JSON list of C-alpha atoms in Angstrom, two decimals:
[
{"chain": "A", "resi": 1, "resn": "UNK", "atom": "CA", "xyz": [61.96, 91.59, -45.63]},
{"chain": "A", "resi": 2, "resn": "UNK", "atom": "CA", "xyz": [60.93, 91.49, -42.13]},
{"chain": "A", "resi": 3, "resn": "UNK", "atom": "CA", "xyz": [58.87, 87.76, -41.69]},
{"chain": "A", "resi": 4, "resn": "UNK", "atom": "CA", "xyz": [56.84, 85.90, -38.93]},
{"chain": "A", "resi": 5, "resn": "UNK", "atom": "CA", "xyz": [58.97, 82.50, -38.02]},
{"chain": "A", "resi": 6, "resn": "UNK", "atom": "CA", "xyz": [57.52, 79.99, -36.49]},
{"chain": "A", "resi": 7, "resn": "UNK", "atom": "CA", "xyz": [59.13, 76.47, -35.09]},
{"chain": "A", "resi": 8, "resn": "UNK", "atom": "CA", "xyz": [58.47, 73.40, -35.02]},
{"chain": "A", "resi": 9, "resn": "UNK", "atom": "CA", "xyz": [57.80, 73.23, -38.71]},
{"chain": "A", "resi": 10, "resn": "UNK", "atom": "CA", "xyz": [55.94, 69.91, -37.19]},
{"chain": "A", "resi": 11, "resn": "UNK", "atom": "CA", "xyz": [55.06, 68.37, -34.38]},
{"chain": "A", "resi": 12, "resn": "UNK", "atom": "CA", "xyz": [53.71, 64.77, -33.23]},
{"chain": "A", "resi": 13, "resn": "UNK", "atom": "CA", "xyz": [52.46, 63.94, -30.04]},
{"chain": "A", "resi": 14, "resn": "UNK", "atom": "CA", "xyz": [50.66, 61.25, -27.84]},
{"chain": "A", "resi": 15, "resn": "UNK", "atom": "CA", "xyz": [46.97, 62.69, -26.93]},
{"chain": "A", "resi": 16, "resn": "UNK", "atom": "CA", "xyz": [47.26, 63.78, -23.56]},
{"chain": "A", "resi": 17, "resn": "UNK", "atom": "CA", "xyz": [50.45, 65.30, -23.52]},
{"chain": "A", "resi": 18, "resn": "UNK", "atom": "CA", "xyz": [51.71, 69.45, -23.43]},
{"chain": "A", "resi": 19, "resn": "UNK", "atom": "CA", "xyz": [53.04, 70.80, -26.67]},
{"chain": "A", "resi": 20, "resn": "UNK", "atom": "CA", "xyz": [54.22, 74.48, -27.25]},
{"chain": "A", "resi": 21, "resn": "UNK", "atom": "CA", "xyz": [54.15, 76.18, -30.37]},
{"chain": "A", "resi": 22, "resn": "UNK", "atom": "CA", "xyz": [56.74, 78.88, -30.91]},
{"chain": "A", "resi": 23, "resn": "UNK", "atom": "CA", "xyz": [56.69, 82.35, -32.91]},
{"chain": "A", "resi": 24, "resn": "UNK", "atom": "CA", "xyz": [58.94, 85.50, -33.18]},
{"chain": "A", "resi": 25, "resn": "UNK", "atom": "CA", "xyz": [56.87, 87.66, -34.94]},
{"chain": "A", "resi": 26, "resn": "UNK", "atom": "CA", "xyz": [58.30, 90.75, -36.42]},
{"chain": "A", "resi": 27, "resn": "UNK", "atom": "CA", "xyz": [59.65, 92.62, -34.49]},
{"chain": "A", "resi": 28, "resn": "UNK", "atom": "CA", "xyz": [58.42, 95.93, -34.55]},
{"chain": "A", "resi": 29, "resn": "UNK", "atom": "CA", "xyz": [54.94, 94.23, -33.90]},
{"chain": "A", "resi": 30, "resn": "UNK", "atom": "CA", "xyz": [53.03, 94.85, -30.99]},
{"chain": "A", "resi": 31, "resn": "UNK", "atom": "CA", "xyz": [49.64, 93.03, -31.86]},
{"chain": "A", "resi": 32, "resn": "UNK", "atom": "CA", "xyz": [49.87, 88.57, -31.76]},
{"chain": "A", "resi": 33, "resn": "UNK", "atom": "CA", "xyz": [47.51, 86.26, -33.31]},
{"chain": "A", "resi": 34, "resn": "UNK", "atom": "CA", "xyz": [47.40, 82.42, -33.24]},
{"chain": "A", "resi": 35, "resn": "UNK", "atom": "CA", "xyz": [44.84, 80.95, -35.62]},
{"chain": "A", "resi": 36, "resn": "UNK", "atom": "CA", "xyz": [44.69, 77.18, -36.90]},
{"chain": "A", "resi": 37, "resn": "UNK", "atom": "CA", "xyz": [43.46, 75.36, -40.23]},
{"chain": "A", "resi": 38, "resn": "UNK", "atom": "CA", "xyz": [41.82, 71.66, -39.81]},
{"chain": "A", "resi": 39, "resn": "UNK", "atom": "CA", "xyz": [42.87, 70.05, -43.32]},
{"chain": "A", "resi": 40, "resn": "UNK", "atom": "CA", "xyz": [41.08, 71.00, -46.09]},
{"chain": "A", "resi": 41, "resn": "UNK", "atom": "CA", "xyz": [39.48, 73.30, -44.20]},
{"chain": "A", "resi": 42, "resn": "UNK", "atom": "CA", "xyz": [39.20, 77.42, -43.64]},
{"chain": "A", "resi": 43, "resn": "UNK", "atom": "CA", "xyz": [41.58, 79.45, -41.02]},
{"chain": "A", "resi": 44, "resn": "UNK", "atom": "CA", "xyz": [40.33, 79.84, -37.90]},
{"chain": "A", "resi": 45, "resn": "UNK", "atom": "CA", "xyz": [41.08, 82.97, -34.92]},
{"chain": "A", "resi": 46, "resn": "UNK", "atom": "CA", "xyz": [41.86, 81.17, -31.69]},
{"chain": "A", "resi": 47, "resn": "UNK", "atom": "CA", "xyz": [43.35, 84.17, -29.63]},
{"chain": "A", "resi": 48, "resn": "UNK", "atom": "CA", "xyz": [44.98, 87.77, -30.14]},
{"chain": "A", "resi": 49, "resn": "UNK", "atom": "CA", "xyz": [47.00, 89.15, -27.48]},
{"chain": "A", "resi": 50, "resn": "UNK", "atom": "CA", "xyz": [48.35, 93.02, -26.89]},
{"chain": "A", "resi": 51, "resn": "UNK", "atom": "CA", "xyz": [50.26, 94.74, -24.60]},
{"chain": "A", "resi": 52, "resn": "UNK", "atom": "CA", "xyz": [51.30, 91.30, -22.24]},
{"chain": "A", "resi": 53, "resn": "UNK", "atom": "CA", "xyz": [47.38, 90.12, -21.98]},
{"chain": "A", "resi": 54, "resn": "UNK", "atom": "CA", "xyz": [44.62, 88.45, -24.18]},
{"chain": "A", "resi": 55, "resn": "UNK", "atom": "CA", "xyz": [42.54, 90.81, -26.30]},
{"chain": "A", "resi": 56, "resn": "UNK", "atom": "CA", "xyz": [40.04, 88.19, -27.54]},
{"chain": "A", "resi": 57, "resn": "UNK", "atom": "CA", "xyz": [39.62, 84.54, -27.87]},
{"chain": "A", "resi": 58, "resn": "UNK", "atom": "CA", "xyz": [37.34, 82.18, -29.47]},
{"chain": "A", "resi": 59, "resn": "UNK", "atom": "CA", "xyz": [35.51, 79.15, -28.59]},
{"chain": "A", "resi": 60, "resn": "UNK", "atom": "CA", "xyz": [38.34, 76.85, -29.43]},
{"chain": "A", "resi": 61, "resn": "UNK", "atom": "CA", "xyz": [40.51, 78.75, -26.90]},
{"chain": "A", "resi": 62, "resn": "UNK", "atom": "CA", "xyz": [39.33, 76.60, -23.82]},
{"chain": "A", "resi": 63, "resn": "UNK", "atom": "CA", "xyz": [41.32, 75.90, -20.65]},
{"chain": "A", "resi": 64, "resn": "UNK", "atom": "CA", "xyz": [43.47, 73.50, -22.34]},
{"chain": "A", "resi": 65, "resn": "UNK", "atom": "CA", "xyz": [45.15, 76.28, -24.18]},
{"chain": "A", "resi": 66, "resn": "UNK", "atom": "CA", "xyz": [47.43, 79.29, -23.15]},
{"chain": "A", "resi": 67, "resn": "UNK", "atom": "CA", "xyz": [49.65, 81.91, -25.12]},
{"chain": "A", "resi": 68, "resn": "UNK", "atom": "CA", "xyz": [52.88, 83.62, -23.43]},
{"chain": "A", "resi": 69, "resn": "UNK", "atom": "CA", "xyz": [55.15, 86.13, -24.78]},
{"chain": "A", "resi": 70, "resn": "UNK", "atom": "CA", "xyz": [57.90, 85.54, -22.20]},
{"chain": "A", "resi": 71, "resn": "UNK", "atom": "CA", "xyz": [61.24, 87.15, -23.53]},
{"chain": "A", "resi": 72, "resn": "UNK", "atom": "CA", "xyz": [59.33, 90.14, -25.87]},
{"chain": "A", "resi": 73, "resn": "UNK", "atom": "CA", "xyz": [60.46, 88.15, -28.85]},
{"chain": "A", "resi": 74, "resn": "UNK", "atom": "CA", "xyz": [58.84, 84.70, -28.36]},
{"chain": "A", "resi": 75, "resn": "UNK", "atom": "CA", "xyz": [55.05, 84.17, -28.60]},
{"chain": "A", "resi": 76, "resn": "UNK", "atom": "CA", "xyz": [53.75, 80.83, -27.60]},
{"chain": "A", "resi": 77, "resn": "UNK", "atom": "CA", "xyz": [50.83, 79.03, -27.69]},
{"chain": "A", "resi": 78, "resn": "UNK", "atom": "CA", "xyz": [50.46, 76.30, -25.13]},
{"chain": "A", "resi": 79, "resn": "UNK", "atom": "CA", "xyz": [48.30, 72.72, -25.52]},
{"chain": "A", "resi": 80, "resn": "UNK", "atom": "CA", "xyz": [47.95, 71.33, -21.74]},
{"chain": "A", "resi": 81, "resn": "UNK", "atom": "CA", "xyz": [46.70, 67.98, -22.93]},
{"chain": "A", "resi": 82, "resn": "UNK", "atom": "CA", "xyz": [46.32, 67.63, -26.21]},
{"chain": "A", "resi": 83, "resn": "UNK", "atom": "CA", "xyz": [43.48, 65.88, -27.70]},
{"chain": "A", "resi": 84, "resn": "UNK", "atom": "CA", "xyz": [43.05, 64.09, -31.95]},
{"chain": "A", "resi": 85, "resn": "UNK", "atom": "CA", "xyz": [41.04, 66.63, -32.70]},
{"chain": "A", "resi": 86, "resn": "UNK", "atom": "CA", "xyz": [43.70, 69.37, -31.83]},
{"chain": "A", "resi": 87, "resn": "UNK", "atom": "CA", "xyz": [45.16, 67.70, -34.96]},
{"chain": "A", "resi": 88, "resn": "UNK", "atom": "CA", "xyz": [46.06, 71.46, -37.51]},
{"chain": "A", "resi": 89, "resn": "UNK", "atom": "CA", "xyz": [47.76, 73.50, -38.63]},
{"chain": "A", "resi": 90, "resn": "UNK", "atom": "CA", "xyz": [48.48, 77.03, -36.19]},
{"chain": "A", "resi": 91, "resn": "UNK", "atom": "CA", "xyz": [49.20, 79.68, -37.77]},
{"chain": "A", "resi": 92, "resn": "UNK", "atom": "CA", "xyz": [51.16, 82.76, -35.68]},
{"chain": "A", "resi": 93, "resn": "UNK", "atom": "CA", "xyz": [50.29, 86.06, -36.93]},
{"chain": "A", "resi": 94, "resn": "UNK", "atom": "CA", "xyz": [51.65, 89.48, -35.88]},
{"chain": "A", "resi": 95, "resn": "UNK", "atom": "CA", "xyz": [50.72, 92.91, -37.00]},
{"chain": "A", "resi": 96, "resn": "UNK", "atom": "CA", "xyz": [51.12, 96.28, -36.43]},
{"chain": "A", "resi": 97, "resn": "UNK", "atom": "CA", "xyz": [48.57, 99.26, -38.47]},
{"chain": "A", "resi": 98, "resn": "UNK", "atom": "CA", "xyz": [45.72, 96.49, -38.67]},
{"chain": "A", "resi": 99, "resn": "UNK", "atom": "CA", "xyz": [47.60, 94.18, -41.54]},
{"chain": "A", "resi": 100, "resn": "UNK", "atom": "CA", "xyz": [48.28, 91.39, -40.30]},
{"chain": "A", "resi": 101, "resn": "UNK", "atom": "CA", "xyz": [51.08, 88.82, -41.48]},
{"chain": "A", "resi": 102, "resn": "UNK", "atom": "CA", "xyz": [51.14, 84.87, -40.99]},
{"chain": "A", "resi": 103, "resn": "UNK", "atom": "CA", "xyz": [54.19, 82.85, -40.70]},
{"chain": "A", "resi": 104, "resn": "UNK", "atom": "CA", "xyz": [54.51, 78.96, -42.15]},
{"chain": "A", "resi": 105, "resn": "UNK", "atom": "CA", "xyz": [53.12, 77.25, -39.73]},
{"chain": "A", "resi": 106, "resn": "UNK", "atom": "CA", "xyz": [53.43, 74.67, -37.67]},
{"chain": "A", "resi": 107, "resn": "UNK", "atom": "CA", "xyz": [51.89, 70.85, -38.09]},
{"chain": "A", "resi": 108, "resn": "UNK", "atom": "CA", "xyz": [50.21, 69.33, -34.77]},
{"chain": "A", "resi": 109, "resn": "UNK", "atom": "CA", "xyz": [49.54, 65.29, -35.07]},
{"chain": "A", "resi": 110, "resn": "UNK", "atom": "CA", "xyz": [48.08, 63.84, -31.70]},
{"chain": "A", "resi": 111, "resn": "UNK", "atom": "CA", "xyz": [47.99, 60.23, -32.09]},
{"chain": "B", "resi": 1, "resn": "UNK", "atom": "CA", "xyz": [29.44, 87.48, -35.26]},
{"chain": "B", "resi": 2, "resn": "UNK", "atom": "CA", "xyz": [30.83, 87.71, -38.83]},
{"chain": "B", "resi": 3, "resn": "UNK", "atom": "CA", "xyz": [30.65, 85.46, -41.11]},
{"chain": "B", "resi": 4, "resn": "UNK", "atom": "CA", "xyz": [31.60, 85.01, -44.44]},
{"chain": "B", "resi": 5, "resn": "UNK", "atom": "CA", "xyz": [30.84, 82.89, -47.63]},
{"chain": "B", "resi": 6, "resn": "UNK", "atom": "CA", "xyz": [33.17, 82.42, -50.64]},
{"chain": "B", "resi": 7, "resn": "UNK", "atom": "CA", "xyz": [32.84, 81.59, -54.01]},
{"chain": "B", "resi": 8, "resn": "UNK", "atom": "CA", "xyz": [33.42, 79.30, -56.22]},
{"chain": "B", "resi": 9, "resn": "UNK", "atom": "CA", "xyz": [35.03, 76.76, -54.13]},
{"chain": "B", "resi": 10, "resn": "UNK", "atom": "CA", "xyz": [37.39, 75.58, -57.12]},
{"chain": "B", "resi": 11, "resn": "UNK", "atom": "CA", "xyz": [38.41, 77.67, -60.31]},
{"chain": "B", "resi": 12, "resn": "UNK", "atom": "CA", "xyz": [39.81, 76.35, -63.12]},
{"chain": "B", "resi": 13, "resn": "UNK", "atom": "CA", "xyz": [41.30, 78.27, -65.99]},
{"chain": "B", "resi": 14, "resn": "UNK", "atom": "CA", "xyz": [43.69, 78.71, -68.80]},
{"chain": "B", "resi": 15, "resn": "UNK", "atom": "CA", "xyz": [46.98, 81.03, -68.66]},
{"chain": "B", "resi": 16, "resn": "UNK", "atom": "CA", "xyz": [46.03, 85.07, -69.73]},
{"chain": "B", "resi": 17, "resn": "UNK", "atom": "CA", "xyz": [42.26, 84.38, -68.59]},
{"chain": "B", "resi": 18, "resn": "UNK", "atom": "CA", "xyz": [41.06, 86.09, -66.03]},
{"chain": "B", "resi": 19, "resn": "UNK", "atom": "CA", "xyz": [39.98, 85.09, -62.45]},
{"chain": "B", "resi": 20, "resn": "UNK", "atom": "CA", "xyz": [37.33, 86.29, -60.29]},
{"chain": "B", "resi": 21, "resn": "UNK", "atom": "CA", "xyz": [36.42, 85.11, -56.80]},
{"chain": "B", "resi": 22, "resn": "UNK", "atom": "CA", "xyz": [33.49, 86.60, -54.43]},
{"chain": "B", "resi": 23, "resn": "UNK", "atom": "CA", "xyz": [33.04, 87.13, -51.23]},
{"chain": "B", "resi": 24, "resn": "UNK", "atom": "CA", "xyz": [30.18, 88.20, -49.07]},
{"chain": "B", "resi": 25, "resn": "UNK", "atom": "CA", "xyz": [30.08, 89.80, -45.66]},
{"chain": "B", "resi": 26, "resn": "UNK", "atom": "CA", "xyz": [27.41, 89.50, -42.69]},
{"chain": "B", "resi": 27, "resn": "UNK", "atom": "CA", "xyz": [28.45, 92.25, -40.26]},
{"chain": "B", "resi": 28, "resn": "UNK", "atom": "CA", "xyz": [27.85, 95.84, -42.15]},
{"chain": "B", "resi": 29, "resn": "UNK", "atom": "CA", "xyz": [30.32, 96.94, -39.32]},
{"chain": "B", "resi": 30, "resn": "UNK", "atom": "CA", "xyz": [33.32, 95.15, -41.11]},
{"chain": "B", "resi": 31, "resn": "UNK", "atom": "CA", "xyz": [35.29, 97.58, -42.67]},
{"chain": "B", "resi": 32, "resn": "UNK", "atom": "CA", "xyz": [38.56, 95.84, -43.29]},
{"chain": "B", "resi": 33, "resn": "UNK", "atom": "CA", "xyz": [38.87, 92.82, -45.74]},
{"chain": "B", "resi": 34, "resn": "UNK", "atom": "CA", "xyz": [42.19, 91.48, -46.57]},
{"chain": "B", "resi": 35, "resn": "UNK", "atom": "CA", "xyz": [43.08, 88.76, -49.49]},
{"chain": "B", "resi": 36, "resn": "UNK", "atom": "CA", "xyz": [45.64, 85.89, -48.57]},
{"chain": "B", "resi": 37, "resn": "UNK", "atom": "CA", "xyz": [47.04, 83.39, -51.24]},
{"chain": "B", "resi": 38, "resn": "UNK", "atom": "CA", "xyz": [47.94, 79.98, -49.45]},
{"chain": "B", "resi": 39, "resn": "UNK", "atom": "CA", "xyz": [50.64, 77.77, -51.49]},
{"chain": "B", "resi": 40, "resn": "UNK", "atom": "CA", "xyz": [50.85, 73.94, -50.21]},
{"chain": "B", "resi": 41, "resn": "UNK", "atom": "CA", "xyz": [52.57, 73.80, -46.86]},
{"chain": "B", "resi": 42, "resn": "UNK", "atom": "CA", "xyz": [52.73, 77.80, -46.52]},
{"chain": "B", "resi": 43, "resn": "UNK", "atom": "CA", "xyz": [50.83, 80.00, -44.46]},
{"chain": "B", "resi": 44, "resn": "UNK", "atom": "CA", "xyz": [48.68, 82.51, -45.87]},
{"chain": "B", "resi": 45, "resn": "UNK", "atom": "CA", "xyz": [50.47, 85.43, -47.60]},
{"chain": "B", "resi": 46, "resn": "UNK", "atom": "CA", "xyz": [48.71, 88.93, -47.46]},
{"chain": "B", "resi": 47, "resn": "UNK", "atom": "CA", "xyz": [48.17, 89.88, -51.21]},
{"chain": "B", "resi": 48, "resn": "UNK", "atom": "CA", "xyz": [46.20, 92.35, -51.26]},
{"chain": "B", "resi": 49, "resn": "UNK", "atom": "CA", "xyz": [43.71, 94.61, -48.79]},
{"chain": "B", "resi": 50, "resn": "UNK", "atom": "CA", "xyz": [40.63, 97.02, -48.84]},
{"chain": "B", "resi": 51, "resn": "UNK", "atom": "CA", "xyz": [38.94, 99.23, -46.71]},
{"chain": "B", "resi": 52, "resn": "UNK", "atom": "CA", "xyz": [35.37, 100.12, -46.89]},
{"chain": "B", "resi": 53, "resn": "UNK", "atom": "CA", "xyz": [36.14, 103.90, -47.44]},
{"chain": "B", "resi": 54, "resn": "UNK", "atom": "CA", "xyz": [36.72, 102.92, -51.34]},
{"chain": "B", "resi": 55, "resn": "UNK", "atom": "CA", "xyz": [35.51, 101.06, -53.75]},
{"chain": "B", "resi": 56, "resn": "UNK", "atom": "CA", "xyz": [38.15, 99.49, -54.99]},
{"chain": "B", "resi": 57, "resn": "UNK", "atom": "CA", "xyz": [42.03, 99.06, -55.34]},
{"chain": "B", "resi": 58, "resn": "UNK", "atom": "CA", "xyz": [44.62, 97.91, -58.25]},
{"chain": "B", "resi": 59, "resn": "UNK", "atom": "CA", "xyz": [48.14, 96.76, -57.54]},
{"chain": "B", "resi": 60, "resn": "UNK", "atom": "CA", "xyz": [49.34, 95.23, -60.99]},
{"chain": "B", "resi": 61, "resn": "UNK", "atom": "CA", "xyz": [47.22, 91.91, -61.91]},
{"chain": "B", "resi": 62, "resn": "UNK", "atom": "CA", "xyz": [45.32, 91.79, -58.77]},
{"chain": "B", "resi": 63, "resn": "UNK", "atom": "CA", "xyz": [42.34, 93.71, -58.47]},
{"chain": "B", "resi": 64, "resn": "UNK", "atom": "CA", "xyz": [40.09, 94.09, -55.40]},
{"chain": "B", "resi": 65, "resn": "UNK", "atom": "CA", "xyz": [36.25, 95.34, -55.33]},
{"chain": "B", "resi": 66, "resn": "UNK", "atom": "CA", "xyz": [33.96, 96.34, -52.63]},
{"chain": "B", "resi": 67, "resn": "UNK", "atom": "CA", "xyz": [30.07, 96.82, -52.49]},
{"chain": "B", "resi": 68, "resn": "UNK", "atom": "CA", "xyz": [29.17, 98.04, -49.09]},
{"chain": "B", "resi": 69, "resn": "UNK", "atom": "CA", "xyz": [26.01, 98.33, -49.63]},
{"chain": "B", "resi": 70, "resn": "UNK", "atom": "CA", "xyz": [25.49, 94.50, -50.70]},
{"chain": "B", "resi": 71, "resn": "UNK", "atom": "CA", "xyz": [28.11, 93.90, -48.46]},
{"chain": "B", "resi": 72, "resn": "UNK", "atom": "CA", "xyz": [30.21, 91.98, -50.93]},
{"chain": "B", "resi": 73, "resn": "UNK", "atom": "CA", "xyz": [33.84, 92.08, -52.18]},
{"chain": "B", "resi": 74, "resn": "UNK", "atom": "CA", "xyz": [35.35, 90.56, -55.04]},
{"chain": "B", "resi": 75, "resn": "UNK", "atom": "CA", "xyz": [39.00, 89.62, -56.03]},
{"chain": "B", "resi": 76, "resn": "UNK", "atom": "CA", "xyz": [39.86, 90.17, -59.65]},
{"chain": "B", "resi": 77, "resn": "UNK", "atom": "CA", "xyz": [43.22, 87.96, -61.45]},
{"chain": "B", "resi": 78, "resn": "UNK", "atom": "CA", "xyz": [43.45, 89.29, -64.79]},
{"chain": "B", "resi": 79, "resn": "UNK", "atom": "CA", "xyz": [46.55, 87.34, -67.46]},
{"chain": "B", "resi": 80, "resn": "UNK", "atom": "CA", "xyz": [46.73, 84.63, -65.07]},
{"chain": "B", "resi": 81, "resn": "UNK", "atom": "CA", "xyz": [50.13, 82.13, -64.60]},
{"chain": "B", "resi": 82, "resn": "UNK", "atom": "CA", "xyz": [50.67, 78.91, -63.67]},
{"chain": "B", "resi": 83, "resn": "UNK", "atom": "CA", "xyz": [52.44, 80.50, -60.59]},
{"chain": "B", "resi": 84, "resn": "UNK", "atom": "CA", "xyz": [48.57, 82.18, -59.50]},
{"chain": "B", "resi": 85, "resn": "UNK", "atom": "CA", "xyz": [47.90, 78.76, -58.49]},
{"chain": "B", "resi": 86, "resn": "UNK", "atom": "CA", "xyz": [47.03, 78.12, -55.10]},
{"chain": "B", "resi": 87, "resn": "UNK", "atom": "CA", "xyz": [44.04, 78.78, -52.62]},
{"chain": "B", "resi": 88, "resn": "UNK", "atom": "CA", "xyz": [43.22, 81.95, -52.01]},
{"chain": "B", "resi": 89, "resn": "UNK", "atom": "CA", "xyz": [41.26, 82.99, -48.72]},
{"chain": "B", "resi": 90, "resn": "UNK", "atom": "CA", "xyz": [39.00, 86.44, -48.48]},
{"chain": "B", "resi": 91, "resn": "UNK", "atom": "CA", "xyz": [38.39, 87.84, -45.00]},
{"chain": "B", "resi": 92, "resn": "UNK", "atom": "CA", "xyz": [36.69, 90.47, -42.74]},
{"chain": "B", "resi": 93, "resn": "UNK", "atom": "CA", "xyz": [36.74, 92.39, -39.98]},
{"chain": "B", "resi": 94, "resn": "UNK", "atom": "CA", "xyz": [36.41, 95.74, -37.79]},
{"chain": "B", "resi": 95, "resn": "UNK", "atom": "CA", "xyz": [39.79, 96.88, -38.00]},
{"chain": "B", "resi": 96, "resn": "UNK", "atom": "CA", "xyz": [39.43, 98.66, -34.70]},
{"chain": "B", "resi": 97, "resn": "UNK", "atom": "CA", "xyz": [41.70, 97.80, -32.23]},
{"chain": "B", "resi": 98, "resn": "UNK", "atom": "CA", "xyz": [42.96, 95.44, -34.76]},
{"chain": "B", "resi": 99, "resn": "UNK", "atom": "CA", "xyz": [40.35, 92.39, -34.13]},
{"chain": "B", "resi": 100, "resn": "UNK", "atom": "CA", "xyz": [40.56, 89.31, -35.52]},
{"chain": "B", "resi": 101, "resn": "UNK", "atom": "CA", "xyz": [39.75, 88.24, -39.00]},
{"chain": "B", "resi": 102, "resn": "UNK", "atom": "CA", "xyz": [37.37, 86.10, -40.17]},
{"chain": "B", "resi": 103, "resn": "UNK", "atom": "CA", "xyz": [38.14, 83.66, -42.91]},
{"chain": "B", "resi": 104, "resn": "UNK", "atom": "CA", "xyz": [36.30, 82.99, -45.77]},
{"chain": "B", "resi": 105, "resn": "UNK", "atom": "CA", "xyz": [35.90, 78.98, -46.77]},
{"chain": "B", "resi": 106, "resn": "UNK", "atom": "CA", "xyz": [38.87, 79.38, -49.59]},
{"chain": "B", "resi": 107, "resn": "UNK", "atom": "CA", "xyz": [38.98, 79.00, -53.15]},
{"chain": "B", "resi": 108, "resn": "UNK", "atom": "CA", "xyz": [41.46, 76.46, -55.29]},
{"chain": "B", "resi": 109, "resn": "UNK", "atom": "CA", "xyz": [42.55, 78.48, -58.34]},
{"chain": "B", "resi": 110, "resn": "UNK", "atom": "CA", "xyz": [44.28, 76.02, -60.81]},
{"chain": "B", "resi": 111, "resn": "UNK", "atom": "CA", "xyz": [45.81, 78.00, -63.69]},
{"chain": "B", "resi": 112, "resn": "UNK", "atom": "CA", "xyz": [46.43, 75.82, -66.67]},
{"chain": "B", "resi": 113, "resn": "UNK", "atom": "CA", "xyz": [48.99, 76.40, -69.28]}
]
């Protein structure tokens, strides 16, 4: 069955420095999601992207962060200078007819 | 925006009861809302999805209700197993354009044998 992967599984980092978070969503996808989860807390949308350009972002999504798709495979999500309380999980989503379908995740720690 | 509540925050019960967790809506636009089952370390696994042209939907144990009008939805566990134990997380949206959804706050279900 067809799956969202996601790497790192996790990731630690100084504050202040770049990370990028990797997906390959399925494949036959053409809608992208990256969300995040604080510990303990609820999943939250940080950006959805379509067709090579953002559909919609949140608050969250500030300058700091940026999402690519540069092979039409890869999705990325880009931290420019990571701060502690980028500290989650981010979650990579992909869907095509509206469900959409998370992949394991990936564990930022900015120390 | 949309928001949505959950409830209970934790559920505890024995194997073969059944399970019921609520969820309310704010935006009477919402007409999508998905169930996801999160196992420690995983990411949230679609289990189980309504739209708000019916009323409700079976697929084996798992049941899923919607009241449009109170602009609530419920997910329904019947003969529960150990293996039902996780968080599960109800959310909404307008599934127009394929927006974004919009978590509820998650509810622990610890089955007991």
């Amino acid at each position: 069955e067809p799956e969202v992967t996601q790497t790192p599984s996790h990731q630690v980092t100084q504050m202040g420095q770049e990370v990028i978070l990797r997906c390959v969503p399925i494949s036959n996808h053409l809608y992208f999601y990256w969300y995040r989860q604080i510990l303990g807390q609820k999943v939250e949308f940080l950006v959805s992207f379509y067709n090579n350009e953002i559909s919609e972002k949140s608050e969250i999504f500030d300058d700091q962060f940026s999402v690519e798709r540069p092979d039409g495979s890869n999705f990325t999500l880009k931290i420019r200078s990571t701060k502690l309380e980028d500290s989650a999980m981010y979650f990579c989503a992909s869907s095509e007819a509206g469900e959409q379908f998370f992949g394991p995740g990936t564990r930022l720690t900015v120390l | 925006g949309e928001n949505v509540e959950q409830h209970p925050s934790t559920l505890s019960v024995q194997e073969g009861d059944s399970a019921v967790i609520k969820c309310t809506y704010s935006d009477s636009a919402s007409n999508y809302f998905p169930w996801y089952k999160q196992e420690l370390g995983k990411g949230p696994q679609l289990i189980i999805d309504i739209r708000s042209n019916v009323g409700e939907k079976k697929d084996q144990r798992i049941a899923v209700t919607l009241n449009k009008t109170a602009k609530h939805f419920s997910l329904h566990i019947t003969e529960t197993q150990p293996e039902d134990s996780a968080v599960y997380f109800c959310a909404a949206t307008l599934n127009t354009g394929f927006q974004k959804l919009v978590f509820g706050t998650g509810t622990r279900l610890l089955v007991s044998p």
